[in-house]
PDB file of C-alpha atoms in Angstrom:
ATOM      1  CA  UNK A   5     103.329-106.255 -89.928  1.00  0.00           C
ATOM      2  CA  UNK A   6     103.685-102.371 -88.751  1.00  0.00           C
ATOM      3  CA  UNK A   7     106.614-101.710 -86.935  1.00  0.00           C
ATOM      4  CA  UNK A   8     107.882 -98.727 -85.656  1.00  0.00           C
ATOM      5  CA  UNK A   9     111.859 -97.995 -84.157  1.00  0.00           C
ATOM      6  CA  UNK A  10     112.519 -94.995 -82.776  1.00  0.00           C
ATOM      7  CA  UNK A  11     116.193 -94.246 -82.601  1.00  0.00           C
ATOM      8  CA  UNK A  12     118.837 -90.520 -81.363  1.00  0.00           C
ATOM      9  CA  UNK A  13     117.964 -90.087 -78.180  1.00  0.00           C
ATOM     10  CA  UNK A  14     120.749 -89.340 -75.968  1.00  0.00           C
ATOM     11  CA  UNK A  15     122.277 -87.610 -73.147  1.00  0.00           C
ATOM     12  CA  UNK A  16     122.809 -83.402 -74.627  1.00  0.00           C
ATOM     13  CA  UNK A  17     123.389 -80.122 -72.556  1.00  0.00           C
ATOM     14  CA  UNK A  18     120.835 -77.281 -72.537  1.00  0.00           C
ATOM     15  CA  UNK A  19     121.021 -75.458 -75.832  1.00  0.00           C
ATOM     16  CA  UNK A  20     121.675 -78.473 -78.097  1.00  0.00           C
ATOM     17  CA  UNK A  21     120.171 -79.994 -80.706  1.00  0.00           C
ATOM     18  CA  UNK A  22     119.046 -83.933 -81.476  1.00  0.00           C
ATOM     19  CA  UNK A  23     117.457 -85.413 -84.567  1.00  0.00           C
ATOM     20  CA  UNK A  24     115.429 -88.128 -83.500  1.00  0.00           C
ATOM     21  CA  UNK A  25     114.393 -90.974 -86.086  1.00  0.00           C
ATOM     22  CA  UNK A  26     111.676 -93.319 -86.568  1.00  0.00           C
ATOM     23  CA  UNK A  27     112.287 -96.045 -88.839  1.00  0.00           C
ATOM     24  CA  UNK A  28     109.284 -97.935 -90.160  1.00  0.00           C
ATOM     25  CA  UNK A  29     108.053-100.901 -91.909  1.00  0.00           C
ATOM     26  CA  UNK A  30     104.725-101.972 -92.988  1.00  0.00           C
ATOM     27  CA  UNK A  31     103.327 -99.392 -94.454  1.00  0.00           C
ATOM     28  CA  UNK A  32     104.585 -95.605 -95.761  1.00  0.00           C
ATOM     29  CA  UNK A  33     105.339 -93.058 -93.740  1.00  0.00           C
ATOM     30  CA  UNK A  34     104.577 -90.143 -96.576  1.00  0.00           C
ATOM     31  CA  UNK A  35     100.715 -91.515 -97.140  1.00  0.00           C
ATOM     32  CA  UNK A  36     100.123 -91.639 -93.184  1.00  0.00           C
ATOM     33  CA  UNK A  37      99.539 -89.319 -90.214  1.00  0.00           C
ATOM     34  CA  UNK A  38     102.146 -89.275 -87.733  1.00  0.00           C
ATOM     35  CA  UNK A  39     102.980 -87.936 -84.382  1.00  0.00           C
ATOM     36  CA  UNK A  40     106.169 -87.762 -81.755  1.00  0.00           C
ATOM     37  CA  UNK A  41     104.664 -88.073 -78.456  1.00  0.00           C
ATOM     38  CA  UNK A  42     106.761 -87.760 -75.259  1.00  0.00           C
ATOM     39  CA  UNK A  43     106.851 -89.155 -71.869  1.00  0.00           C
ATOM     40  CA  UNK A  44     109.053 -87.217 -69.051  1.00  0.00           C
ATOM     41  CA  UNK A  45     109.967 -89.689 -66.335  1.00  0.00           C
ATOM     42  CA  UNK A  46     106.964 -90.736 -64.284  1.00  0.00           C
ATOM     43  CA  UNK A  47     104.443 -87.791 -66.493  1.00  0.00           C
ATOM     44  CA  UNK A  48     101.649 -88.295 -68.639  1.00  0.00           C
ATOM     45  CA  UNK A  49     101.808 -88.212 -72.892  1.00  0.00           C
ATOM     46  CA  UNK A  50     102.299 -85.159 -74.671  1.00  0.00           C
ATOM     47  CA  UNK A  51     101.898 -84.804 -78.271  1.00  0.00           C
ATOM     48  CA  UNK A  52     104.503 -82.818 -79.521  1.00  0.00           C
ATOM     49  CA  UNK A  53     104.229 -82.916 -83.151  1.00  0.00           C
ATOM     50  CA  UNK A  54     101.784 -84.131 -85.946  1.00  0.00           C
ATOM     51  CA  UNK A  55     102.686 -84.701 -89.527  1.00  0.00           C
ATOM     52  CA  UNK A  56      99.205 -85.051 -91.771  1.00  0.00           C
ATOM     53  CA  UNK A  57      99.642 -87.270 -94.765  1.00  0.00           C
ATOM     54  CA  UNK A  58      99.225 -84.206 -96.834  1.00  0.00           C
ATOM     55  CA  UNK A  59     102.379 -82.818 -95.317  1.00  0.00           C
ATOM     56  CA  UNK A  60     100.553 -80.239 -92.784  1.00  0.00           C
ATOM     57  CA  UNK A  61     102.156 -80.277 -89.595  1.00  0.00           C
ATOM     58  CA  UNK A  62     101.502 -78.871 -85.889  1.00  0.00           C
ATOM     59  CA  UNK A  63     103.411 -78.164 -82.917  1.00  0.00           C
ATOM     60  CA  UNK A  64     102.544 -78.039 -79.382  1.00  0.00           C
ATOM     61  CA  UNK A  65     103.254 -74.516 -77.990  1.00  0.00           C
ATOM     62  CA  UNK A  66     106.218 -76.067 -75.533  1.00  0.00           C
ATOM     63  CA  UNK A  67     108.071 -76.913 -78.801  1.00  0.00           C
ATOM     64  CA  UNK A  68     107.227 -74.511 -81.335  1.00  0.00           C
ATOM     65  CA  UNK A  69     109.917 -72.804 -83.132  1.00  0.00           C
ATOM     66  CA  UNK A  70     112.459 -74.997 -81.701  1.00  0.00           C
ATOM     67  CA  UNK A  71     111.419 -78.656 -83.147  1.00  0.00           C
ATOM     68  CA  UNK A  72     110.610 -79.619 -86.638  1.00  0.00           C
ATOM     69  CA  UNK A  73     108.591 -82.404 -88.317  1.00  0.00           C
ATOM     70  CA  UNK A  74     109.895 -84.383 -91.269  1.00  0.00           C
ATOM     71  CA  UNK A  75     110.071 -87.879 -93.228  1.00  0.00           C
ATOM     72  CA  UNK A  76     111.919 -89.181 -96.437  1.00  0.00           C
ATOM     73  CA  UNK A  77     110.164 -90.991 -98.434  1.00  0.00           C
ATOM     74  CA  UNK A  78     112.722 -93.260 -99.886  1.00  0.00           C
ATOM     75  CA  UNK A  79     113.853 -94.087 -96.189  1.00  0.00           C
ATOM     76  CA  UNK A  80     110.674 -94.504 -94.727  1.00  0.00           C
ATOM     77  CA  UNK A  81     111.583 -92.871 -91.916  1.00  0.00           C
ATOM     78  CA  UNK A  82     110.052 -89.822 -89.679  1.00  0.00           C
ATOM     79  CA  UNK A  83     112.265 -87.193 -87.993  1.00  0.00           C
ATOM     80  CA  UNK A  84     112.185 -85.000 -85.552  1.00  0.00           C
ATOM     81  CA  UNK A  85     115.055 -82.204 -85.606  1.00  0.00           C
ATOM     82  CA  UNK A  86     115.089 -80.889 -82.145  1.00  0.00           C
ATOM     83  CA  UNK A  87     117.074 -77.465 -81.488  1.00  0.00           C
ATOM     84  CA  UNK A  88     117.701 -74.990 -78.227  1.00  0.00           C
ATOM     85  CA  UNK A  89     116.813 -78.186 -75.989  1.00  0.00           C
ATOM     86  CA  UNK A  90     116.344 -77.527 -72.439  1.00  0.00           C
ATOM     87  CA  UNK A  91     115.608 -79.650 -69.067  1.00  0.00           C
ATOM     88  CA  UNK A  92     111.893 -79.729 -69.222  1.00  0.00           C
ATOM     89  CA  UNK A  93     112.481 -81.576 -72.924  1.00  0.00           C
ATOM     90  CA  UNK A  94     113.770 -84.803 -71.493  1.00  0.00           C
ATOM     91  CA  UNK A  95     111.213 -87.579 -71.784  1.00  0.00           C
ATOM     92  CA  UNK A  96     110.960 -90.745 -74.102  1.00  0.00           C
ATOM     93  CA  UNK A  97     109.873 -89.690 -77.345  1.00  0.00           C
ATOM     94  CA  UNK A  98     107.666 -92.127 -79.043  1.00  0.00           C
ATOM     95  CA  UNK A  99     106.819 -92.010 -82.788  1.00  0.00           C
ATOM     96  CA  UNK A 100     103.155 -93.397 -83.167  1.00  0.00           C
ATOM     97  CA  UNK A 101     101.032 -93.819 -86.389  1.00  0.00           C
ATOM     98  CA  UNK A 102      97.850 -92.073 -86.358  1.00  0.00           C
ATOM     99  CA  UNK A 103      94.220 -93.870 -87.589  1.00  0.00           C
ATOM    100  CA  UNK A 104      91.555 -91.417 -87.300  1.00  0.00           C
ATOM    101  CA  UNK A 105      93.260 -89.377 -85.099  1.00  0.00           C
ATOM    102  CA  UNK A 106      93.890 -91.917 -82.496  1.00  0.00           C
ATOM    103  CA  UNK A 107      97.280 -93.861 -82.754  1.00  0.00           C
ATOM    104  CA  UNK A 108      97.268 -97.366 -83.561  1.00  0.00           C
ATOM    105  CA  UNK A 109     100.951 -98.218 -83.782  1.00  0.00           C
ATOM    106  CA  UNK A 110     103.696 -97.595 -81.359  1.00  0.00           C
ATOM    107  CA  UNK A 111     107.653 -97.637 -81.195  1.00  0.00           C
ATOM    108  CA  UNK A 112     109.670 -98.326 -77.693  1.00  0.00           C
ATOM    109  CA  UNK A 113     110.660 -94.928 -77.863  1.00  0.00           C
ATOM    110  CA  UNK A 114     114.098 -93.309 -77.535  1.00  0.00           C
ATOM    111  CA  UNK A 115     115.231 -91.581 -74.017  1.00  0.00           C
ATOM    112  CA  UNK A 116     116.051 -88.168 -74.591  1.00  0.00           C
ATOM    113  CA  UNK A 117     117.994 -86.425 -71.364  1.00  0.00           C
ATOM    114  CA  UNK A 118     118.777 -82.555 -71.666  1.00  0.00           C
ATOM    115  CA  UNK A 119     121.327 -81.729 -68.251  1.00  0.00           C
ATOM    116  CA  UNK A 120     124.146 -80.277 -67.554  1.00  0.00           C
TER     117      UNK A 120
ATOM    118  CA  UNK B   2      94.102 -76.196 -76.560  1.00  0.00           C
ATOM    119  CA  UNK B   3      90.987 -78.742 -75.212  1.00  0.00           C
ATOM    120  CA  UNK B   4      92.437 -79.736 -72.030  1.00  0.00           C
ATOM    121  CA  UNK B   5      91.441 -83.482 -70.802  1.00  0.00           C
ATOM    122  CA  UNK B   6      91.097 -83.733 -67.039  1.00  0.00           C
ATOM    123  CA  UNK B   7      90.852 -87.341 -65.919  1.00  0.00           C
ATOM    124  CA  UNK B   8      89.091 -88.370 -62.569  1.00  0.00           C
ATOM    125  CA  UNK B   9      90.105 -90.068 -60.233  1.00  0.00           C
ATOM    126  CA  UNK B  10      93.734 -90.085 -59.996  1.00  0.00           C
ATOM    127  CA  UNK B  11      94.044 -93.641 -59.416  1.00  0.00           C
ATOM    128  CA  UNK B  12      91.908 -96.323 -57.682  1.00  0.00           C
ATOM    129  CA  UNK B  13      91.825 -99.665 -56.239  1.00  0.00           C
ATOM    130  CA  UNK B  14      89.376-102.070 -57.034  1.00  0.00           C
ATOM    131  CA  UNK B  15      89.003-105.861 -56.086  1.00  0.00           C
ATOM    132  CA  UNK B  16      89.057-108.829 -58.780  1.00  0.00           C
ATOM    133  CA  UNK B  17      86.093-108.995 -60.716  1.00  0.00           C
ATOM    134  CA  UNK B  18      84.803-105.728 -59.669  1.00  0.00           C
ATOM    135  CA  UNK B  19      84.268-102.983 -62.000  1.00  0.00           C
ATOM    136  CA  UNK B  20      86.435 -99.747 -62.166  1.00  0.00           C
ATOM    137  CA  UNK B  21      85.121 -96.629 -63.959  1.00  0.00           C
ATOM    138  CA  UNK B  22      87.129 -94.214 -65.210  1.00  0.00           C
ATOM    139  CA  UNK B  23      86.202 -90.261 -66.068  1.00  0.00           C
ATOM    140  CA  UNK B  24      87.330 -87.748 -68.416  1.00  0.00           C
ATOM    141  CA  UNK B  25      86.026 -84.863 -69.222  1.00  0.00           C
ATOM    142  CA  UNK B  26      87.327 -81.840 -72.064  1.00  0.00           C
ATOM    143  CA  UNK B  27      87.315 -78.252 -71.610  1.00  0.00           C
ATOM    144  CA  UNK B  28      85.256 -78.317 -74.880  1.00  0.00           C
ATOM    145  CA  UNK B  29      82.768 -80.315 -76.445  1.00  0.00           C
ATOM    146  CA  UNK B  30      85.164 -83.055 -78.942  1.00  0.00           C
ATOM    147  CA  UNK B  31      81.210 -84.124 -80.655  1.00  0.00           C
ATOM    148  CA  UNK B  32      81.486 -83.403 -84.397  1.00  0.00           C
ATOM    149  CA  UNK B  33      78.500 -82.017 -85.684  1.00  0.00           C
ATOM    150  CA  UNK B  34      79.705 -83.153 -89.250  1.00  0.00           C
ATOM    151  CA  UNK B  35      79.257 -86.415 -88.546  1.00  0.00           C
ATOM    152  CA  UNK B  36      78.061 -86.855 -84.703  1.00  0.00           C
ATOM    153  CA  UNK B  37      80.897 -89.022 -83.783  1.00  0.00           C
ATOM    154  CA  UNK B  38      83.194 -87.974 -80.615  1.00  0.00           C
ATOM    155  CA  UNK B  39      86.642 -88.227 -81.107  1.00  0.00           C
ATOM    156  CA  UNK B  40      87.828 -89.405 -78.172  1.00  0.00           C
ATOM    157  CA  UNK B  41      90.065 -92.368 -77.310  1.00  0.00           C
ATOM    158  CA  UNK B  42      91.471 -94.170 -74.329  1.00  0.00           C
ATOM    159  CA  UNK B  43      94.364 -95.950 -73.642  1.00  0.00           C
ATOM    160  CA  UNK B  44      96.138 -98.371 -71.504  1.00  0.00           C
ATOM    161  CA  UNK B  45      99.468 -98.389 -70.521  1.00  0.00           C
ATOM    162  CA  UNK B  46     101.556-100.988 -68.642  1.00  0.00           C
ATOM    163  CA  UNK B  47     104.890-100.421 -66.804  1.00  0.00           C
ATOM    164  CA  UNK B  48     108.123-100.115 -69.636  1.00  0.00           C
ATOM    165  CA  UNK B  49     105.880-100.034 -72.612  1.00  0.00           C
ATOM    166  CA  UNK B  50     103.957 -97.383 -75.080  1.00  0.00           C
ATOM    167  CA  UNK B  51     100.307 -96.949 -74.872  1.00  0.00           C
ATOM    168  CA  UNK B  52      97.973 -99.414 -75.971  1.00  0.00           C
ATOM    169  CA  UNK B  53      94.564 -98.167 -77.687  1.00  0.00           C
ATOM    170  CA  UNK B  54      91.765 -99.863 -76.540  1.00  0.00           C
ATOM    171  CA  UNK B  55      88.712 -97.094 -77.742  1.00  0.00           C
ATOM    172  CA  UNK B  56      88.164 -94.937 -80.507  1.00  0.00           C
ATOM    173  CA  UNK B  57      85.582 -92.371 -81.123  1.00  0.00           C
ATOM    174  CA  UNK B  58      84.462 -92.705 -77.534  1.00  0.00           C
ATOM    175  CA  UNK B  59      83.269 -96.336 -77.686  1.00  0.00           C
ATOM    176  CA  UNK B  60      84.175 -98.108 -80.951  1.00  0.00           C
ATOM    177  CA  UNK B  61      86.778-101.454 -78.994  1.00  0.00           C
ATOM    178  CA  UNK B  62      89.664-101.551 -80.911  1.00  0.00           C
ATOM    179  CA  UNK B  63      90.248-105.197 -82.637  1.00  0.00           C
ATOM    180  CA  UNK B  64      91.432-107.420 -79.968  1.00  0.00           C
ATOM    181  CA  UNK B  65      90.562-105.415 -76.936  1.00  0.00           C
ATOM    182  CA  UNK B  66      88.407-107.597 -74.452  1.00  0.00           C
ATOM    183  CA  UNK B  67      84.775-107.028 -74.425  1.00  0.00           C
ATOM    184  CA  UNK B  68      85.367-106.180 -70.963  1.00  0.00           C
ATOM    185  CA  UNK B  69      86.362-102.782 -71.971  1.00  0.00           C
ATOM    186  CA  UNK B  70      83.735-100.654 -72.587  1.00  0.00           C
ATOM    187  CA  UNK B  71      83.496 -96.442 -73.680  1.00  0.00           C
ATOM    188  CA  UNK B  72      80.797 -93.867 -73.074  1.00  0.00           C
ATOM    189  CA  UNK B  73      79.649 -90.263 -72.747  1.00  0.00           C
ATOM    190  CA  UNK B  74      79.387 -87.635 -75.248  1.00  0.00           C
ATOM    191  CA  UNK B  75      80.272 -83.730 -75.692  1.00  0.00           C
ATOM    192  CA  UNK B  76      82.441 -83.459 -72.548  1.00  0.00           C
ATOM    193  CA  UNK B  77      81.761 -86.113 -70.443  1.00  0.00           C
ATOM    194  CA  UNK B  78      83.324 -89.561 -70.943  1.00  0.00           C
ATOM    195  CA  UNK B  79      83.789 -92.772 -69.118  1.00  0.00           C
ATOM    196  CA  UNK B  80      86.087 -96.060 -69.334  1.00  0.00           C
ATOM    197  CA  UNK B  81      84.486 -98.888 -68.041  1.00  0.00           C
ATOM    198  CA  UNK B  82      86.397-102.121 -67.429  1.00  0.00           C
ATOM    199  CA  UNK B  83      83.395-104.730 -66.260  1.00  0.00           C
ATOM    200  CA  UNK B  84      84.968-106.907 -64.495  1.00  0.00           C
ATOM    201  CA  UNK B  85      89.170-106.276 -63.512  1.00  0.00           C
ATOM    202  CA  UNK B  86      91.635-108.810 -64.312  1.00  0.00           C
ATOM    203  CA  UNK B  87      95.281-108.878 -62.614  1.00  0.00           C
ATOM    204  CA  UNK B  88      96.389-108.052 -66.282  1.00  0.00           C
ATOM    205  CA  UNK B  89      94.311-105.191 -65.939  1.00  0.00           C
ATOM    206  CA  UNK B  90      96.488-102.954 -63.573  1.00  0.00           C
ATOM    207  CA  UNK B  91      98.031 -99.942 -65.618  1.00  0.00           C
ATOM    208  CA  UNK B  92      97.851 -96.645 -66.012  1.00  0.00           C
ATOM    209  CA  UNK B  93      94.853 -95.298 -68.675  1.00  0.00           C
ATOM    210  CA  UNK B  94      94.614 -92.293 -70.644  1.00  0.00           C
ATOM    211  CA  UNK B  95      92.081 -90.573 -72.808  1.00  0.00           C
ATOM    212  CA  UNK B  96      93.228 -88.398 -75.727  1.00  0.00           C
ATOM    213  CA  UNK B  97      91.343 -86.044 -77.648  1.00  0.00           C
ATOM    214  CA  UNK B  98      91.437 -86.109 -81.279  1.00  0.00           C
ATOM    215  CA  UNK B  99      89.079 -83.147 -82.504  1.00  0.00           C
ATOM    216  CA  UNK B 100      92.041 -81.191 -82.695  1.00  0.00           C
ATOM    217  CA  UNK B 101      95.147 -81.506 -84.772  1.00  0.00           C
ATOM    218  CA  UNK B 102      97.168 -80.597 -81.426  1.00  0.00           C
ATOM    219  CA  UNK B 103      95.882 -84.063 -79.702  1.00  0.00           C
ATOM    220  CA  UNK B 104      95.905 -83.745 -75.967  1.00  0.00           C
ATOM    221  CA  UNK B 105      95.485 -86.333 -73.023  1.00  0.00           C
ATOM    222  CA  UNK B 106      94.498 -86.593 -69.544  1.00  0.00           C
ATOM    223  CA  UNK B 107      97.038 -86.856 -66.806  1.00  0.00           C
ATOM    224  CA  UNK B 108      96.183 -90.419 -66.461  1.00  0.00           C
ATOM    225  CA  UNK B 109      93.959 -92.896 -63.937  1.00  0.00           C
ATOM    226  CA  UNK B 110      96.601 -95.666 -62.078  1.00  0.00           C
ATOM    227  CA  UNK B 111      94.655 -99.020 -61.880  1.00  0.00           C
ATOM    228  CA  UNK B 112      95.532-101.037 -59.257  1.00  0.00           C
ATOM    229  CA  UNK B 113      94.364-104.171 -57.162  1.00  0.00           C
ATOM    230  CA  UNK B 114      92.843-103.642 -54.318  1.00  0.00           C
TER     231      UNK B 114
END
């Protein structure tokens, strides 16, 4: 059974940085597409990053620079590093596995709150 | 970026009835590689992730009632849900996936009229 636990969020002032972590099970991270899409409180879904199973990975423009993509093999797990965070960041940030480009497989997400 | 604007905002529709969702992209999301659409929609219920119900535009998802239905090609897509259950009431999104930097609609609230 796929599961997928998102865990890091937390309460950070502007300028900080977070690693967020998505722990699954099921099936392995490093032969799969994967994304972190967020949610800010009461929004819509934005997809902030995508990991390719070859290892090719995008950003959208809001993050760029400032949040990086990764996994560990031997963990299982998918990261997301997030530096210089600021208020528009805060959201729940989902990790989701990707079939075909659509995604399949959701964590619970993990709250992330940038303030002062 | 192909921007995904959904239509309407929300709606109310009685028991039984049918509610139709739109969604158009700034830019066609047809593939003329293989002349599917990548386009998906999804459901989403207070407190919990997304659901997918639809993949390339109107290929049900295992386990998604028949009662959910895709269409449309190029730009111009529906969700159809033939005839609404109380379980039905959420908030749906499309999502693009003809680009690597996926992108959804704002999202269509469901409710009971």
């Amino acid at each position: 059974e796929v599961q997928l636990v998102e865990s890091g969020g937390g309460f950070i002032p502007p300028g900080g940085s977070l690693r967020l972590s998505c722990a699954a099970s099921g099936f392995t991270v490093t032969s799969n597409s994967m994304s972190w899409v967020r949610q800010a409180p009461g929004k819509g879904l934005e997809c902030v990053s995508l990991i390719y199973s070859g290892g090719t990975t995008y950003y959208a423009d809001s993050v760029k620079g400032r949040f990086t993509i990764s996994r560990d093999y031997s963990k299982n797990t998918l990261y997301l590093q997030m530096n210089t965070l600021r208020a528009e960041d805060t959201a729940l940030y989902y990790c989701a596995h990707e079939r075909v480009g659509v995604y399949d497989y959701w964590g619970l997400g993990t709250l992330v709150t940038v303030s002062s | 970026d192909i921007i995904m604007t959904q239509s309407p905002d929300s709606l109310s529709v009685s028991l039984g009835e049918r509610a139709t969702i739109n969604c158009k992209s700034s830019q066609s999301v047809l593939s003329s590689a293989n002349n599917k659409n990548y386009l998906g929609w999804y459901q989403q219920k207070p407190g919990q992730p997304p659901k997918l119900l639809i993949y390339w535009a109107s290929t049900r998802e295992s386990g998604v009632p028949d009662r959910f239905s895709g269409s449309g090609s190029g730009t111009d897509f529906t969700l159809t849900i033939s005839s609404l259950q109380a379980e039905d009431v959420a908030v749906y999104y499309c999502q693009q996936h003809y680009t690597s930097l996926r992108t959804f609609g704002q999202g269509t609230k469901v409710e009971i009229k």
